[in-house]
CSV table of C-alpha atoms in Angstrom, one decimal:
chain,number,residue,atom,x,y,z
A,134,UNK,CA,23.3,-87.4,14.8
A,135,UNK,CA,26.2,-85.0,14.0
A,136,UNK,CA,23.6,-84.4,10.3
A,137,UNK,CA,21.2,-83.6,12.6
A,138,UNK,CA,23.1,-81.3,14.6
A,139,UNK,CA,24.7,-79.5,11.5
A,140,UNK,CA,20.7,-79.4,10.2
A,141,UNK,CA,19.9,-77.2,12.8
A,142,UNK,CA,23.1,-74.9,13.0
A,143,UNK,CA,22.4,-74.3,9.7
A,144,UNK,CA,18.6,-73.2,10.3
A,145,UNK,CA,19.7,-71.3,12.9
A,146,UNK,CA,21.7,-69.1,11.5
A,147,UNK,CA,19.3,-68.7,9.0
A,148,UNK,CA,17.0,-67.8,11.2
A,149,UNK,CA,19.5,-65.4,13.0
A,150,UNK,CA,20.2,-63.7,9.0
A,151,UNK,CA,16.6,-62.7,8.2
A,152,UNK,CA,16.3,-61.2,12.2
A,153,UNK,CA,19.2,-59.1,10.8
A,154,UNK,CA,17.9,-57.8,7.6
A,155,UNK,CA,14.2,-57.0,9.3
A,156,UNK,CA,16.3,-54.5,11.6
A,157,UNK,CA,18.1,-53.4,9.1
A,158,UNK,CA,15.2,-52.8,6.5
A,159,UNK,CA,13.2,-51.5,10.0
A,160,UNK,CA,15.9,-48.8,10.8
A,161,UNK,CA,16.1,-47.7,7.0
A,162,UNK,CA,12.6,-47.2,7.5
A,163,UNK,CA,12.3,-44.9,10.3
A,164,UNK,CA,15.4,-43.0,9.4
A,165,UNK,CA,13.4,-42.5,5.7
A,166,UNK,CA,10.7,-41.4,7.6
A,167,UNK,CA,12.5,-39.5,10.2
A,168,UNK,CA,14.6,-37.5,7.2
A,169,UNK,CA,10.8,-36.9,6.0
A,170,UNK,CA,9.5,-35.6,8.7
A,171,UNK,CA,12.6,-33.4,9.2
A,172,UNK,CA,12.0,-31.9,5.7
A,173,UNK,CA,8.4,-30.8,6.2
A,174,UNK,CA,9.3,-29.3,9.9
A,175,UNK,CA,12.2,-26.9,7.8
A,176,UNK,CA,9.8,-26.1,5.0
A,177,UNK,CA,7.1,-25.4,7.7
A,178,UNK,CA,9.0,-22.9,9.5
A,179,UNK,CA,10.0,-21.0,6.3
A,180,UNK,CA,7.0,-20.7,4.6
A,181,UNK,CA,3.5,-20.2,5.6
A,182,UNK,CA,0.0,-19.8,4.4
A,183,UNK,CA,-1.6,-16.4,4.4
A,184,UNK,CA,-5.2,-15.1,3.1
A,185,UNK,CA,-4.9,-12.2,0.8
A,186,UNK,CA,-6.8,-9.4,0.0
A,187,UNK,CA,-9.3,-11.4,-2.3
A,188,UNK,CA,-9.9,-14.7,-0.3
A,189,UNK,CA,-7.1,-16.4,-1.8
A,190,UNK,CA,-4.7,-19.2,0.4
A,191,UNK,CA,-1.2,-18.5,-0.6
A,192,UNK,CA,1.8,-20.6,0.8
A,193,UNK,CA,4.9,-17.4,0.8
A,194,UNK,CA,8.1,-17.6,2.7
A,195,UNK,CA,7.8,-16.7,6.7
A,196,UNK,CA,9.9,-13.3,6.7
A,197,UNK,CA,9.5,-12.0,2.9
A,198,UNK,CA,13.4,-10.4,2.0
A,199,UNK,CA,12.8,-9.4,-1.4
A,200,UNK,CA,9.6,-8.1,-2.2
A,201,UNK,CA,8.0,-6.5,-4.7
A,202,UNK,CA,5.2,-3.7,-4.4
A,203,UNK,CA,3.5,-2.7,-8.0
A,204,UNK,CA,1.1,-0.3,-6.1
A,205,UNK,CA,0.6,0.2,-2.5
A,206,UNK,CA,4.3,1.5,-1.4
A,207,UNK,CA,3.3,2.8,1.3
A,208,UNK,CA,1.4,0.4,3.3
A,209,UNK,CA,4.6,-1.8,2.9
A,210,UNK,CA,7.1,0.7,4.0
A,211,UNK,CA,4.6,1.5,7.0
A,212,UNK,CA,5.4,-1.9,8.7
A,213,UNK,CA,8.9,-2.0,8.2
A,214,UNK,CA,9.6,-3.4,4.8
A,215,UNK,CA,11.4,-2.1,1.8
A,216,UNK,CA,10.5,-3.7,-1.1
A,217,UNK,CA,13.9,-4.3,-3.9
A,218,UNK,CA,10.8,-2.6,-6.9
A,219,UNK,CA,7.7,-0.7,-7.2
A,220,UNK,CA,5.9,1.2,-9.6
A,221,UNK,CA,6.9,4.6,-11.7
A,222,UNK,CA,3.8,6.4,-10.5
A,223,UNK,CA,4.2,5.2,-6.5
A,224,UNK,CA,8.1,6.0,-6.7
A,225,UNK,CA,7.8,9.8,-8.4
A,226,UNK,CA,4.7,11.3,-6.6
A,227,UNK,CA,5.4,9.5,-3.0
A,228,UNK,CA,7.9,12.0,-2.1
A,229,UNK,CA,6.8,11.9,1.7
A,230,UNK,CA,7.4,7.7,1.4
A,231,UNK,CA,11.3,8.5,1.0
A,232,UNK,CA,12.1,9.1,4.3
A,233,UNK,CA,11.0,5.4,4.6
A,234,UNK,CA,13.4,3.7,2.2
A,235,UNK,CA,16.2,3.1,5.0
A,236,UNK,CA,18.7,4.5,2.7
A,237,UNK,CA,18.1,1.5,0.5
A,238,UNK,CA,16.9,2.2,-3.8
A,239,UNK,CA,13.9,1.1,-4.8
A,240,UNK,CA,14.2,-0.2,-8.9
A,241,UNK,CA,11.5,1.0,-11.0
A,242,UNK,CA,9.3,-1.5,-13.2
A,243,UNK,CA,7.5,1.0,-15.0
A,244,UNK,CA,3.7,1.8,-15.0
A,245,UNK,CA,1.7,-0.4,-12.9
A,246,UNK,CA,-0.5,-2.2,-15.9
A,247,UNK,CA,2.5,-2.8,-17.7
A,248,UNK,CA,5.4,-3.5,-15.6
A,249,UNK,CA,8.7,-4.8,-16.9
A,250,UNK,CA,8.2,-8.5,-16.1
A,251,UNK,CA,11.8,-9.1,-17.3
A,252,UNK,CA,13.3,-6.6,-14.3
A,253,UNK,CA,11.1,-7.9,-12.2
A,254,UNK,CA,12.2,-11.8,-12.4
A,255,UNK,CA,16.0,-10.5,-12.6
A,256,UNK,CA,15.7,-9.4,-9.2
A,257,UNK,CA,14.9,-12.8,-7.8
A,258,UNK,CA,11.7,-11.7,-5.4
A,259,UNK,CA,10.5,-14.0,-2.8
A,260,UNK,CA,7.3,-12.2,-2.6
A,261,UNK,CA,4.9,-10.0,-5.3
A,262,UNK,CA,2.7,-8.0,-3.7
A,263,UNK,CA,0.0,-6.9,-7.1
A,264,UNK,CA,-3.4,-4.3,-6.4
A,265,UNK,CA,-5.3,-6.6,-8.6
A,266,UNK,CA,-6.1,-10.4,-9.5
A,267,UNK,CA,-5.8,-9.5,-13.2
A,268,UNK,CA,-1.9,-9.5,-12.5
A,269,UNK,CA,-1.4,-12.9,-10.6
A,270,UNK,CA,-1.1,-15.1,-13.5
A,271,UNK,CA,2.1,-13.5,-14.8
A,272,UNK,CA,3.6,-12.4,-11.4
A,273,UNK,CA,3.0,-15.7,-9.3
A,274,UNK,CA,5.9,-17.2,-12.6
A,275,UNK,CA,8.2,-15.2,-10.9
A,276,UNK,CA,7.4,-15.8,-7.2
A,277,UNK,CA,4.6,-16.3,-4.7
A,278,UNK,CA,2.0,-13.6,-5.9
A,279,UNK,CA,-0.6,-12.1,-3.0
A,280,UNK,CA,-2.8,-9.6,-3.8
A,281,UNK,CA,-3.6,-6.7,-1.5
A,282,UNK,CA,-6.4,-3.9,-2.3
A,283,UNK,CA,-7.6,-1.5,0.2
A,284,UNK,CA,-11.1,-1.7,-1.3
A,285,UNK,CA,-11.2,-4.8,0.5
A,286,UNK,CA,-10.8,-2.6,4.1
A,287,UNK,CA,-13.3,-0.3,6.1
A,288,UNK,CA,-10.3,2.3,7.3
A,289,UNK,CA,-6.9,2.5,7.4
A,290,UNK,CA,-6.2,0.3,10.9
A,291,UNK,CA,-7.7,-2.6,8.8
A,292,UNK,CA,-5.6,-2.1,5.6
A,293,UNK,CA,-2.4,-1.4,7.9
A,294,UNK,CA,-3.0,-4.7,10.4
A,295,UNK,CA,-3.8,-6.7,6.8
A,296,UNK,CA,-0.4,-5.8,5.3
A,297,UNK,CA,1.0,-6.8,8.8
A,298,UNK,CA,-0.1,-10.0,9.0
A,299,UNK,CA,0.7,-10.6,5.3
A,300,UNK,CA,4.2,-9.5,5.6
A,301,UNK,CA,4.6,-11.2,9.1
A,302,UNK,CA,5.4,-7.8,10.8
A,303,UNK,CA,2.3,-7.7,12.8
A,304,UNK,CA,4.3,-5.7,15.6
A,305,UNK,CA,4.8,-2.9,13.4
A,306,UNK,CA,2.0,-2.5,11.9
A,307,UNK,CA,0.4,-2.0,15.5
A,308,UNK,CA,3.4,0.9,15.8
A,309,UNK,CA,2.7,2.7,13.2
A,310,UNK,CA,-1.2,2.8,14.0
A,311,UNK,CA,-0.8,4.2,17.0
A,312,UNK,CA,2.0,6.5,15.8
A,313,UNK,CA,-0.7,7.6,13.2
A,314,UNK,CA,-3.3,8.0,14.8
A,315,UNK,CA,-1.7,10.1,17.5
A,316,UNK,CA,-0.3,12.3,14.7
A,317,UNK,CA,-3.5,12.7,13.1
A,318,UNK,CA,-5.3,13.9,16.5
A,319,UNK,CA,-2.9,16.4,16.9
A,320,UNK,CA,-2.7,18.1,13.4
A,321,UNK,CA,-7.0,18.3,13.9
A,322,UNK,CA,-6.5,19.8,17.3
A,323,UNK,CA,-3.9,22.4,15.8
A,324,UNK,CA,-6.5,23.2,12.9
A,325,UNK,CA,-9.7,23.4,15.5
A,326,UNK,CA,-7.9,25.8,17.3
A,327,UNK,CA,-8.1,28.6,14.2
A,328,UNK,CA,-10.1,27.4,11.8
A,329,UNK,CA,-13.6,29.1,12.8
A,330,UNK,CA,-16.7,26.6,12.9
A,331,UNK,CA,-18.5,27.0,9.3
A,332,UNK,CA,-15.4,27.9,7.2
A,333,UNK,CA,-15.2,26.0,3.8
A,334,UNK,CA,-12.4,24.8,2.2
A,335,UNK,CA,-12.9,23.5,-1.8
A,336,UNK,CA,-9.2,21.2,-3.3
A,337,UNK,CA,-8.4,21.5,-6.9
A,338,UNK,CA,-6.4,20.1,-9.8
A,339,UNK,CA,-6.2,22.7,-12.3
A,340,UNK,CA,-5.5,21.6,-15.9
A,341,UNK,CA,-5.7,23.6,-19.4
A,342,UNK,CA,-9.4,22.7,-20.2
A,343,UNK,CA,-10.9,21.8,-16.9
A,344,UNK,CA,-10.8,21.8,-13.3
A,345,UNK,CA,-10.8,18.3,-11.1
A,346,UNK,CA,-12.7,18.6,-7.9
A,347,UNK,CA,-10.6,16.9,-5.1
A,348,UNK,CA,-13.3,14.7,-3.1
A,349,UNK,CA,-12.5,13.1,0.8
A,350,UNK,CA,-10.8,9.9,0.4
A,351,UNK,CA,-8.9,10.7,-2.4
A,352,UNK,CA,-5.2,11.8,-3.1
A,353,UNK,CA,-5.3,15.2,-1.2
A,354,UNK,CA,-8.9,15.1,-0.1
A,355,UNK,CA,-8.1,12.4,2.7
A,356,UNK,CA,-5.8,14.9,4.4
A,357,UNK,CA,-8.1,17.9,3.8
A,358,UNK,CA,-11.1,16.2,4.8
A,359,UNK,CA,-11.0,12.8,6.6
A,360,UNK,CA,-8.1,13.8,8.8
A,361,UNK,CA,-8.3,17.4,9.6
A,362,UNK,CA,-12.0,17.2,9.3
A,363,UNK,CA,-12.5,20.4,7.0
A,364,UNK,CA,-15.8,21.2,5.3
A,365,UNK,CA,-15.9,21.2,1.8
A,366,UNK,CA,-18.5,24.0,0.3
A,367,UNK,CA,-22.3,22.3,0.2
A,368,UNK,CA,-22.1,22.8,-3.9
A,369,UNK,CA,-19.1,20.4,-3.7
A,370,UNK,CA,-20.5,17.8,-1.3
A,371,UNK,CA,-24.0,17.3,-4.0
A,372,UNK,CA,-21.2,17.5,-6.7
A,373,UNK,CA,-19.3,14.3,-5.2
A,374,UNK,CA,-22.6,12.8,-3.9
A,375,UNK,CA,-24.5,13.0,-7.6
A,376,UNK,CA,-21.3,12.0,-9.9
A,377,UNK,CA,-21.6,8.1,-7.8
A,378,UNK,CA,-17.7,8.2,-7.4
A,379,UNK,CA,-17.4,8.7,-11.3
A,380,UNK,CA,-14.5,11.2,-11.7
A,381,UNK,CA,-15.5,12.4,-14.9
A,382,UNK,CA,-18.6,13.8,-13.8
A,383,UNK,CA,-16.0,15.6,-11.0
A,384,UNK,CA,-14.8,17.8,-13.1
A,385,UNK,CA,-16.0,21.4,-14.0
A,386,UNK,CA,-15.4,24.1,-15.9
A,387,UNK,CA,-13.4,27.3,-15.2
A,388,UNK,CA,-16.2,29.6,-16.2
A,389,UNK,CA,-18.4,27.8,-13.1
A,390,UNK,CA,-15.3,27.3,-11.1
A,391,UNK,CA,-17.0,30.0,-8.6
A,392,UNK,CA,-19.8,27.8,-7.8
A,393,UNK,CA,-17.8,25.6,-6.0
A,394,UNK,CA,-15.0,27.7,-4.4
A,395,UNK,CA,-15.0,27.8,-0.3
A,396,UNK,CA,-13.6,30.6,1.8
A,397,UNK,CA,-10.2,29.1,1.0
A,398,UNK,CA,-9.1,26.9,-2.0
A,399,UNK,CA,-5.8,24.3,-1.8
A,400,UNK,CA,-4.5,23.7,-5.7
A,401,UNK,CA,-2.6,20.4,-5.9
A,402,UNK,CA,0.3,20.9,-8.9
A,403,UNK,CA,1.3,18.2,-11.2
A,404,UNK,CA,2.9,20.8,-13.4
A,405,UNK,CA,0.4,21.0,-15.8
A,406,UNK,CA,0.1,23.8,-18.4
A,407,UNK,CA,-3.2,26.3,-18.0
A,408,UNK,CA,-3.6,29.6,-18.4
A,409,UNK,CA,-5.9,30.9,-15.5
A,410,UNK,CA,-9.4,32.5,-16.7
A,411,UNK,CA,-10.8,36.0,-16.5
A,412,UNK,CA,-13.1,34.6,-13.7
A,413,UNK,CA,-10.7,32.7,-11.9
A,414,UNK,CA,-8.8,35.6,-11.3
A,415,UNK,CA,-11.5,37.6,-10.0
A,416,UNK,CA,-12.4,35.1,-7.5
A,417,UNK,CA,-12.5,36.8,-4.1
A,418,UNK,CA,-10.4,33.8,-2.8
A,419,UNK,CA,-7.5,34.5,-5.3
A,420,UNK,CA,-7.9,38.6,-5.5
A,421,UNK,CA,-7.1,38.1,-1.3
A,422,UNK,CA,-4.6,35.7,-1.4
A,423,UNK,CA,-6.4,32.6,-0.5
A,424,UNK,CA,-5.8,30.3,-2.4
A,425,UNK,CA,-2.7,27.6,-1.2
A,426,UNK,CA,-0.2,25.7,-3.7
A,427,UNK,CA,0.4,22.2,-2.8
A,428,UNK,CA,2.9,20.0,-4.5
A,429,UNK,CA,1.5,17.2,-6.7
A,430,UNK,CA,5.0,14.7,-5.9
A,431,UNK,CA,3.8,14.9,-2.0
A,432,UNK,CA,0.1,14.8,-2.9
A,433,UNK,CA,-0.6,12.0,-5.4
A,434,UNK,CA,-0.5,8.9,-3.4
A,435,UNK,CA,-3.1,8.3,-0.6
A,436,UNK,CA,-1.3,5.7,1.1
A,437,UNK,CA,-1.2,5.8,5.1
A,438,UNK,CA,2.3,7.1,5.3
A,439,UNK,CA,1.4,10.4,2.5
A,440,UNK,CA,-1.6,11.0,4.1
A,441,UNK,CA,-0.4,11.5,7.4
A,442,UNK,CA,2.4,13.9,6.1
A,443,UNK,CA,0.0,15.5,3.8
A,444,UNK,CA,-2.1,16.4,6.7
A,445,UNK,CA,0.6,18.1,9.0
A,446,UNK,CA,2.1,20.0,6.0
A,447,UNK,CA,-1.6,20.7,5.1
A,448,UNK,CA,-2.2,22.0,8.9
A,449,UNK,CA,1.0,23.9,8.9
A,450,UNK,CA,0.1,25.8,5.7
A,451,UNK,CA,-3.4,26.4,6.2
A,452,UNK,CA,-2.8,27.7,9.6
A,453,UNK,CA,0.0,30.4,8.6
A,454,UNK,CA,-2.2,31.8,5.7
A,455,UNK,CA,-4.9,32.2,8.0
A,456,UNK,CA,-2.8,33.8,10.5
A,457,UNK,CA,-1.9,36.4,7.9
């Protein structure tokens, strides 16, 4: 009997052993799991997918702190952000942008089709922002790569709340929208109030061997036009509207330069060399002092932030010469 008894002690705790290492194994289990699960919650709420400019599904971090911009400057300082690099163009003719730095410097990669990719991974970015696909292969080596182009927008609200969302600073791209667009009504207003109905104003680039006619939506020609809603001479208007957005066939020559001057011109200077023409100084515009000098480093870039400062100083200027 006692065999008996031992027997089934022994099965017992047996029995009692594997109970033991199934709880065991169990709990390993769901603490595995649990230690999963807590992973994927952490990565969720630092990263997230966003849509870019071209359709693309990119997974970036949720607040971007080191960015870099090798274009559009401006729409990323607009909402708040200052990216650690840019571009040499966006950086030396966005003199209006600076204000927007936060007292922080901006490193310069170089041109925009050729940026130094070697600066660019030194800085250790968390986000590339590029203008075009042709630059994601090489950027999204270095970080998360989006790409933003304003082609892709009807008007500047669209491109601002795009950036926004991208950037995850949706609140102040809705700031500076209304901040703009306030702005914008008010330099019109001031302009409408002396600029008589059916006065012309023509925008130039003067170089040594032509002259570039500065059309609406352009660097300049957004302020001029689009913003402070000035007319542009009929011979320019069938200029832009024939040349199909080609800005070759934009250009002109200074012995026709009259054929497209307004009542008042607006020359935007990069600090080319030309020597003015025989008829270009006996335009009626330049022989009566018509004829306003805007500088190229506030003037090149058309992004929201420029064009909103190009249009008050544009205002401001027009309106004393007038006043003359």
């Amino acid at each position: 009997m006692n065999k008996y008894i031992k027997k089934s002690v022994m099965i017992m705790l047996l029995i009692s052993l594997l109970l033991v290492m199934a709880a065991c194994g169990s709990k390993n289990e769901d603490t595995s799991q649990e230690q999963e699960g807590t992973k994927d919650d952490k990565e969720s709420t630092t990263t997230r997918i966003v849509t870019d400019s071209v359709g693309r599904k990119v997974q970036i971090p949720m607040d971007p702190q080191r960015v870099i911009v090798d274009w559009d400057l401006g729409h990323v300082l607009a909402v708040g952000v200052v990216p650690v690099a840019s571009t040499t163009k966006v950086i030396d003719y966005g003199e209006f942008l600076k204000d927007y730095y936060q007292g922080k410097d901006i490193v310069d990669l170089g041109n925009e089709d050729a940026v130094s990719l070697e600066t660019a991974a030194s800085l250790k970015p968390d986000l590339i922002i590029t203008f075009a696909e042709k630059n994601i292969e090489q950027y999204k080596k270095i970080a998360p790569t989006i790409v933003f182009s304003t082609a892709s927008y009807d008007n500047v609200e669209a491109e601002i709340i795009a950036i926004g969302e991208m950037l995850n600073h949706q609140e102040d791209a809705k700031k500076f929208i209304v901040d703009y667009t306030a702005r914008a009504k008010v330099a019109e207003e001031k302009i409408k109030a002396v600029i008589p109905e059916g006065i012309t104003f023509s925008l130039f680039t003067l170089a040594e061997k032509e002259i570039a006619v500065i059309p609406s939506g352009n660097s300049g020609g957004e302020a001029m036009y689009d913003l402070l809603k000035l007319k542009a001479p009929t011979s320019i208007q069938k200029l832009i509207e024939d040349s199909n957005g080609d800005w070759q066939k934009q250009r002109i020559s200074w012995e026709i330069v009259g054929d497209y001057v307004g009542d008042y011109v607006g020359v935007l200077d990069y600090g080319q060399e030309y020597e003015t023409t025989f008829t270009w100084e006996n335009l009626n515009v330049v022989k009566n002092n018509k004829v306003i000098t805007f500088d190229g480093k506030y003037f090149f870039s058309a992004d929201p932030i420029s064009v909103i400062n190009q249009a008050e100083h544009m205002a401001e200027q027009i309106i004393k010469l007038v006043q003359k």
